[in-house]
Every structure is written in structure tokens, then in C-alpha cells.
CSV table of C-alpha atoms in Angstrom, one decimal:
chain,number,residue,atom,x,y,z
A,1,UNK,CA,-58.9,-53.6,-70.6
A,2,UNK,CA,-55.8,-55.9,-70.3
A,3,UNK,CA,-53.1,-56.1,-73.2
A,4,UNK,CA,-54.3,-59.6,-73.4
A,5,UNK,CA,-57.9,-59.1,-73.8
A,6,UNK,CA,-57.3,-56.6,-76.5
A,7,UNK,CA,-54.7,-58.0,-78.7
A,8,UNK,CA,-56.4,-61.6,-78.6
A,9,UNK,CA,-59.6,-60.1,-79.7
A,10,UNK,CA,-57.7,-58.2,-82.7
A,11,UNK,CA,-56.3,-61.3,-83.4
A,12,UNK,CA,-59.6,-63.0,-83.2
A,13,UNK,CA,-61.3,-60.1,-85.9
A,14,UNK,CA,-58.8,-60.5,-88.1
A,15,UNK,CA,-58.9,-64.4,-88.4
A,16,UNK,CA,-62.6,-63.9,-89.2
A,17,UNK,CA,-61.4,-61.4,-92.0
A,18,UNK,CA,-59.0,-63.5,-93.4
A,19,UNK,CA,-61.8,-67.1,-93.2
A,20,UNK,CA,-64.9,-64.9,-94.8
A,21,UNK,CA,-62.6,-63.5,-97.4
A,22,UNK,CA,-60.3,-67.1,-98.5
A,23,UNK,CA,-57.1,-65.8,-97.5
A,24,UNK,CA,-56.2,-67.9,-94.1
A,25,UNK,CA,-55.3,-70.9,-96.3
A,26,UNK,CA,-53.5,-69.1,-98.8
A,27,UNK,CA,-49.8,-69.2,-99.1
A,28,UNK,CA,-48.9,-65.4,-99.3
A,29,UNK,CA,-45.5,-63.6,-99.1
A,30,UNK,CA,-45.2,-60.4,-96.9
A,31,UNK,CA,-42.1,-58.8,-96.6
A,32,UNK,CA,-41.5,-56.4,-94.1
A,33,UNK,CA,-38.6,-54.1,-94.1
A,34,UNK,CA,-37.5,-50.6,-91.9
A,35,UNK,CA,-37.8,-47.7,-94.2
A,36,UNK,CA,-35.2,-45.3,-94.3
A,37,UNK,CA,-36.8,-41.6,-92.8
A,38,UNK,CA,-36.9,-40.5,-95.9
A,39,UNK,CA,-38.3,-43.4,-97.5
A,40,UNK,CA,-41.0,-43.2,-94.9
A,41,UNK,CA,-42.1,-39.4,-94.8
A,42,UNK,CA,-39.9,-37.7,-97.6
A,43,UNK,CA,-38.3,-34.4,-96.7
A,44,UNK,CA,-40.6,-32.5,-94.7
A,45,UNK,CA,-39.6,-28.9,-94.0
A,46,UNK,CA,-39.1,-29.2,-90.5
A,47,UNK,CA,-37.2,-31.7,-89.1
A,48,UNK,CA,-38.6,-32.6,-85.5
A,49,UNK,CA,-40.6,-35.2,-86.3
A,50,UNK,CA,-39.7,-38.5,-84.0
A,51,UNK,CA,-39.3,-40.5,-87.2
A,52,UNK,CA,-36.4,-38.3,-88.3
A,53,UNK,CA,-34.6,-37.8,-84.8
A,54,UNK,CA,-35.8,-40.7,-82.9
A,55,UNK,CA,-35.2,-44.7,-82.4
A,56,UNK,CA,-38.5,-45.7,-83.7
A,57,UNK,CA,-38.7,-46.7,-87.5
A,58,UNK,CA,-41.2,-47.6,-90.2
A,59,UNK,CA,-41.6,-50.9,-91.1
A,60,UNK,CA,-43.8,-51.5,-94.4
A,61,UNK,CA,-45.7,-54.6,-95.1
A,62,UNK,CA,-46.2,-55.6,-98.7
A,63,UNK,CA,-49.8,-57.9,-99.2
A,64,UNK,CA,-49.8,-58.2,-103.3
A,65,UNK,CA,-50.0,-54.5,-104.4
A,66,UNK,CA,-51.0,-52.8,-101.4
A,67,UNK,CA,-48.2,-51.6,-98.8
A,68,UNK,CA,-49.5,-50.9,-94.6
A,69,UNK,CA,-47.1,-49.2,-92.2
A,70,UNK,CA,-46.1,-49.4,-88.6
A,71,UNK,CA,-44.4,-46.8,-87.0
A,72,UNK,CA,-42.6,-48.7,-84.2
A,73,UNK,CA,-39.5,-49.0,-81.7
A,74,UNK,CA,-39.0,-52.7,-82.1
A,75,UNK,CA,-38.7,-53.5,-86.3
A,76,UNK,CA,-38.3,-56.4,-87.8
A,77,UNK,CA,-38.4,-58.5,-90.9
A,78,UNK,CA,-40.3,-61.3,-92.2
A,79,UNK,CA,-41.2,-63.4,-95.3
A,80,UNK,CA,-44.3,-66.3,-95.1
A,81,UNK,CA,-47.9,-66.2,-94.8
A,82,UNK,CA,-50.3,-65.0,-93.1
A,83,UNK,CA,-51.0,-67.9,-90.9
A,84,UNK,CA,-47.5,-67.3,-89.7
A,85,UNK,CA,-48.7,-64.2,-88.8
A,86,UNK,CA,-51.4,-65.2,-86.8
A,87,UNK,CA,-49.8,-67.5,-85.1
A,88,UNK,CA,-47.0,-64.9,-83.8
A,89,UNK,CA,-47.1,-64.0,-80.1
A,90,UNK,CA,-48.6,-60.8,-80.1
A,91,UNK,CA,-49.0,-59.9,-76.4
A,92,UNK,CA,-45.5,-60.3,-75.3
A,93,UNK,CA,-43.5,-60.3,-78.8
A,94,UNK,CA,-42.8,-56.4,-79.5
A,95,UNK,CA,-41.4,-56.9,-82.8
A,96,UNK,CA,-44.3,-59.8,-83.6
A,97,UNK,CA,-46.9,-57.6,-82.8
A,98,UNK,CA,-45.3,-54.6,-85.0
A,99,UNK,CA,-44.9,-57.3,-87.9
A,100,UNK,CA,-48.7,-58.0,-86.9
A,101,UNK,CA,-49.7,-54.4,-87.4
A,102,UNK,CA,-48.2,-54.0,-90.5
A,103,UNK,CA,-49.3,-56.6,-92.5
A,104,UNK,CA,-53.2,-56.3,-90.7
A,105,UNK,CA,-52.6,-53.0,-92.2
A,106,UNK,CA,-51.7,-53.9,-95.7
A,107,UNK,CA,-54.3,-57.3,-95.9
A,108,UNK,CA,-57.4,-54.4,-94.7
A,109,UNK,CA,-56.5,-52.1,-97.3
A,110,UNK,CA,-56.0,-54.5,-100.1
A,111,UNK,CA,-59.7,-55.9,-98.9
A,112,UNK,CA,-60.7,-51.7,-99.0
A,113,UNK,CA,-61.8,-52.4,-95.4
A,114,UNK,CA,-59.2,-49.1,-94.3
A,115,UNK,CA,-57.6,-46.7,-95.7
A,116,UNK,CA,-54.3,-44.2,-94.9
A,117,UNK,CA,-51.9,-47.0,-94.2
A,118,UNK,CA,-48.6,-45.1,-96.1
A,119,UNK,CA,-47.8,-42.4,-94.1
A,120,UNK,CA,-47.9,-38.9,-95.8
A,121,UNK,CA,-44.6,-37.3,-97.0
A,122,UNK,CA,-42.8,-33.9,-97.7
A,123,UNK,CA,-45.2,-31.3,-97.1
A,124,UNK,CA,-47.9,-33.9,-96.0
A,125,UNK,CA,-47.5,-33.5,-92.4
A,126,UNK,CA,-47.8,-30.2,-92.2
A,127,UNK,CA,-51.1,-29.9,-94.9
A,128,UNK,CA,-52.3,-33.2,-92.4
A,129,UNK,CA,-52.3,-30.8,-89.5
A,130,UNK,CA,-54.2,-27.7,-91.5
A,131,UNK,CA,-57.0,-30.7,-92.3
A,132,UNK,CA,-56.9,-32.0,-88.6
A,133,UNK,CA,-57.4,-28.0,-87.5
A,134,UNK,CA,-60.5,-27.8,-89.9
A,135,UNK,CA,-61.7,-31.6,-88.8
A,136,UNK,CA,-61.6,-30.3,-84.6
A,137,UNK,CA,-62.7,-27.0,-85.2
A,138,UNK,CA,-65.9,-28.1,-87.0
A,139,UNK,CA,-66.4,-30.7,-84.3
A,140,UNK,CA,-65.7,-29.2,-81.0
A,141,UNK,CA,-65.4,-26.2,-79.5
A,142,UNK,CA,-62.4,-24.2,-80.3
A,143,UNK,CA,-61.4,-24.0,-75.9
A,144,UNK,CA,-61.8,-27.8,-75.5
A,145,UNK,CA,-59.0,-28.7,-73.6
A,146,UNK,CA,-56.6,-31.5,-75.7
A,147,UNK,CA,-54.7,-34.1,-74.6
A,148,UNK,CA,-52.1,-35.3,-77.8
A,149,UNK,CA,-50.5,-38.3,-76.8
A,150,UNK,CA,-47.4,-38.7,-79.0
A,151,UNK,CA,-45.4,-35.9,-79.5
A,152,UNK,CA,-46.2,-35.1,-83.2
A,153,UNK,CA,-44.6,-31.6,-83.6
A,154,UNK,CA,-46.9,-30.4,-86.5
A,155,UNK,CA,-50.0,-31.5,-84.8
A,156,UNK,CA,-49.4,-29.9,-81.6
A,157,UNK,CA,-47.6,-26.5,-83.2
A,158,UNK,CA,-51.1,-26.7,-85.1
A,159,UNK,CA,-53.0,-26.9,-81.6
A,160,UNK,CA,-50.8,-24.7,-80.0
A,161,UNK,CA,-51.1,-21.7,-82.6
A,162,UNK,CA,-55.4,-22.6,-83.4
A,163,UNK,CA,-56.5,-21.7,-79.8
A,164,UNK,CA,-56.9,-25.0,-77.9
A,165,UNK,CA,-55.4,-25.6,-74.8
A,166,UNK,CA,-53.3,-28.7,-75.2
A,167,UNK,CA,-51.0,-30.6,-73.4
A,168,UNK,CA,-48.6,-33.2,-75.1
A,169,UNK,CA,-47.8,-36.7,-73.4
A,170,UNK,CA,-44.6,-39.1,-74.7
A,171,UNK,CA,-42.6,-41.5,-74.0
A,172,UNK,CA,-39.3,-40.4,-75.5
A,173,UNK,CA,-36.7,-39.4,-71.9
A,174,UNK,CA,-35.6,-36.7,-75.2
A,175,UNK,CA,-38.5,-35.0,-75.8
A,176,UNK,CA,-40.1,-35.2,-71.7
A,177,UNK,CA,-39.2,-32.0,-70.0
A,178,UNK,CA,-38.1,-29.8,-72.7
A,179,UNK,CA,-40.8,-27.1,-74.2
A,180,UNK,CA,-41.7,-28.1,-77.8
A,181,UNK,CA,-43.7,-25.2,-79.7
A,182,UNK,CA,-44.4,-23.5,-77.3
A,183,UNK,CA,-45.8,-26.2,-74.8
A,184,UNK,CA,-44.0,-28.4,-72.2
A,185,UNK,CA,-43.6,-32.0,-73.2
A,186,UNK,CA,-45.0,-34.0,-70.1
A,187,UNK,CA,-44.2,-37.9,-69.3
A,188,UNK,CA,-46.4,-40.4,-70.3
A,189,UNK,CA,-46.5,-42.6,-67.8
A,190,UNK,CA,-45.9,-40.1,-64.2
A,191,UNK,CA,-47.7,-37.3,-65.9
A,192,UNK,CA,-50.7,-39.0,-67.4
A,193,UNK,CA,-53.4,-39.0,-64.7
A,194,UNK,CA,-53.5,-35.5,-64.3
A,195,UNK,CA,-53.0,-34.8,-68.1
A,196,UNK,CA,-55.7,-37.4,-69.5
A,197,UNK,CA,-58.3,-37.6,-66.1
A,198,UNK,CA,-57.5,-34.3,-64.9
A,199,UNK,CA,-57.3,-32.2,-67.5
A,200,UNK,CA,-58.7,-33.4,-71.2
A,201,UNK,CA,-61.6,-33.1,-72.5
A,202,UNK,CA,-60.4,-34.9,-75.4
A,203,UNK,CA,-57.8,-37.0,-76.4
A,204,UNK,CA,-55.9,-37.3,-79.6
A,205,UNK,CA,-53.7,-40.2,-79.5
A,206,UNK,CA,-51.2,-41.4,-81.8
A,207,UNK,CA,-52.0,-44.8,-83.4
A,208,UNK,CA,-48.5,-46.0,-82.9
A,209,UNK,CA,-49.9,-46.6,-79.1
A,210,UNK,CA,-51.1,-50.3,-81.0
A,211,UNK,CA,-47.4,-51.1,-81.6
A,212,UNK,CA,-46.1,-50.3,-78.1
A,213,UNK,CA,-49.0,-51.5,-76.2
A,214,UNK,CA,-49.9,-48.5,-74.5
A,215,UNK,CA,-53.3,-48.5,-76.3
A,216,UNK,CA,-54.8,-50.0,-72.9
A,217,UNK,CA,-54.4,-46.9,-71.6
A,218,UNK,CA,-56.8,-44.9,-73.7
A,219,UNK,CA,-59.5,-47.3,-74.1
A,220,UNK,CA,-62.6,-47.3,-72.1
A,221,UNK,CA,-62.2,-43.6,-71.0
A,222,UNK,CA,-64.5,-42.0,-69.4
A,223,UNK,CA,-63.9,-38.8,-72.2
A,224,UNK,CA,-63.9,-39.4,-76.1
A,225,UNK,CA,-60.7,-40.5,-77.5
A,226,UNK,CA,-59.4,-39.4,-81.2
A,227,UNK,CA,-56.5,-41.7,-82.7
A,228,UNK,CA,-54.7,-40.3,-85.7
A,229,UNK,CA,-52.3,-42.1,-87.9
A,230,UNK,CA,-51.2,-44.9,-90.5
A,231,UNK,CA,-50.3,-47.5,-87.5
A,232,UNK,CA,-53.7,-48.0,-86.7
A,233,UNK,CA,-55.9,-47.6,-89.8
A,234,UNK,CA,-56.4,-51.5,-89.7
A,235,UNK,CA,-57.2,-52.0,-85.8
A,236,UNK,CA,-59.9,-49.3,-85.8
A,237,UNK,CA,-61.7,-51.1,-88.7
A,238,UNK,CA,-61.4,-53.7,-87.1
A,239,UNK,CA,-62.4,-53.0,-83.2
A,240,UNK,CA,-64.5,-49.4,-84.3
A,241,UNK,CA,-62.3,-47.1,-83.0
A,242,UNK,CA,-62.9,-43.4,-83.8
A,243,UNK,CA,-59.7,-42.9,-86.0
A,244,UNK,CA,-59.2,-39.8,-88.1
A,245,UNK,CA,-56.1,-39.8,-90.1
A,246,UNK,CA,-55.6,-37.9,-94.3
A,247,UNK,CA,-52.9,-39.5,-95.0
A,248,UNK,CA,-54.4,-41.1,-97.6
A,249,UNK,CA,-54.2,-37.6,-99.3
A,250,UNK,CA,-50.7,-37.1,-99.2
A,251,UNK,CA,-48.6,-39.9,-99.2
């Protein structure tokens, strides 16, 4: 699947959403703003996660009431409507298409079509990863062999310490090549055929894939494919993708 194909088609869904439900021709404000880390995911015990020591940021969409993250290298802000929205270049636009996310986000929630768009804070992470253990042990096999794609360092420490054999794919030159709880952190772009066709049996991929446009990459796999996380609450609504995500619980 092309980056075209599938961001035109999520653009298409979410159209419909916005005709059946009398929203397109409504004037609505969305403001969009990059959280602070803290803002974003509180203060967490560790202090590993990317959105504490990397260069991507939240941005948070505000639809009325109801707030929808994107967790995403190229932030930016904006206040209109929603057919400005649309009408933002998706495909080639990284900081249109993270704008995009976000408010899709915030307009499915509002609309209870998704849910787990705030990401979860403080001790969150780490009780996300303890329901995630409970959510893969109960629904495969405790030696499946796991791909994470995104280094998420409670997940994998989680995977790691549980049994699994799991091997962790990113994009970050700071995280490839150094050995992160216990596993080596691969490339994800030289090291992902023999990672994801070579050696998964399943793969549990970051949602934030929707704002970089690596999602391609883990669609139409040949092996089931698990995405976690706020980013892409509202696209797997949207498009059925198999998205498992508590964040809902703890943000």
C-alpha cells in the first residue's frame, strides 16, 4: 500500500464521518499546541521514554471538550475548521498530516467513535505495560517471537523480563545500536526485513508510525500486526486496525 493510497482513503473516511454527523459545514476552532513532556506524560519514574529525551513532541488537538494527541517529529499549530483540515496536504505535509492526526483524534472521540487519545501519565506507562503483559499473554503464546516497532522502553523492559523473545526496531540514530533493557536496539529501515519477515511472529507497532508515514510498512503483512498508542486511536476506528492501547485508564 502506497502513502497515497492510504492517507487519501483516511481522509476519504473521515469526510464521511464528518457529512453523516453535520460537522463538515460547521465553523469549528481547533487549536493545536506542543505539550511540554511533562504536560504530555507527567513524571514517570523512569526517564527513557523518547518523549522525554527525544526531538519528537506532543501536539494536542482541542474539538469542543474533548482533547486527541499526536506524538510526532514535525509539530505544529493551527486555529480554523475542520474543512481546513481536510483540505491540508496530508501525503507530503509532515506537520499537516500530524495537525491531521490530532484533530481526527479529538473529532472521533468527541463522536465516542475511539477512545485512549491523551496519552497516560506518571506511573501510567509503566501500569500500561503490566496490562499489555496480561492482554499478550492471554492471547498468544508466552515464546511468540515480538517485533516492537518503536522503541518504548516500558513495553519492551516488559517483554524482555515476561519471557518473549523480542526484538526492538527505531528510527532514532540515538537509540539504534545501543542495548536498551537488555535487548539491542536495531534500525528501522536496514534492519527491518530480517526483524519483521524474518523473525516476528507478531508485531507490535507504535501508532506514531501514522504521523511519520512509516505505517505502509506494516500494513498488509503477511503476520498479524498489534498497534498501541494514543496517535492512532482515530485511524484504527476508522480503517479497522487491530489497535490495543489503556491509556484511557491512566491519563
Amino acid at each position: 500500500m502506497t502513502a497515497e493510497s492510504f492517507y487519501g482513503t483516511l481522509k476519504e473516511r473521515f469526510t464521511e464521518v464528518l457529512q453523516e454527523t453535520g460537522l463538515l459545514g460547521e465553523q469549528v476552532s481547533v487549536d493545536c499546541r506542543a505539550l511540554r513532556p511533562e504536560e504530555a506524560i507527567g513524571r514517570p519514574k523512569r526517564q527513557d521514554f523518547p518523549i522525554l529525551a527525544g526531538k519528537d513532541v506532543m501536539i494536542q488537538a482541542q474539538f469542543r471538550q474533548t482533547r486527541g494527541q499526536a506524538f510526532t517529529d514535525a509539530p505544529a499549530s493551527f486555529e480554523g475548521t475542520l474543512d481546513e483540515i481536510l483540505a491540508m496536504d496530508i501525503v507530503h505535509d509532515r506537520h499537516s498530516r500530524s495537525l491531521f492526526i490530532a484533530v481526527l483524534n479529538a473529532v472521533m472521540a468527541h463522536l465516542g467513535r475511539c477512545c485512549g487519545t491523551v496519552h497516560c501519565r506518571t506511573e501510567g506507562p509503566e501500569l500500561c505495560s503490566g496490562d499489555m503483559k496480561a492482554y499478550l499473554q492471554e492471547h498468544y503464546p508466552a515464546d511468540v517471537r515480538i517485533a516492537l516497532i518503536g522503541y518504548q522502553p516500558a513495553l519492551l523492559e516488559m517483554l524482555h523480563d515476561s519471557g518473549f523473545s523480542v526484538r526492538v526496531l527505531d528510527l532514532n540514530p540515538g537509540n539504534v545500536g545501543q542495548v536498551r533493557c537488555g535487548v539491542l536496539v536495531e534500525d528501522g529501515v536496514r534492519d527491518y526485513d530480517k526483524v519483521v519477515h524474518d523473525f516476528a511472529q507478531l508485531i507490535l507497532c507504535t501508532g506514531s508510525t501514522v504521523c511519520n508515514g512509516t505505517i505502509v510498512n506494516y500494513l498488509e503483512l503477511e503476520k498479524e500486526v498489534v498497534f498501541f498508542g494514543t496517535s492512532i486511536a482515530g485511524t484504527a476506528s476508522l480503517l479497522g486496525l487491530n489497535r490495543v492501547c489503556f491509556a484511557q485508564k491512566y491519563c
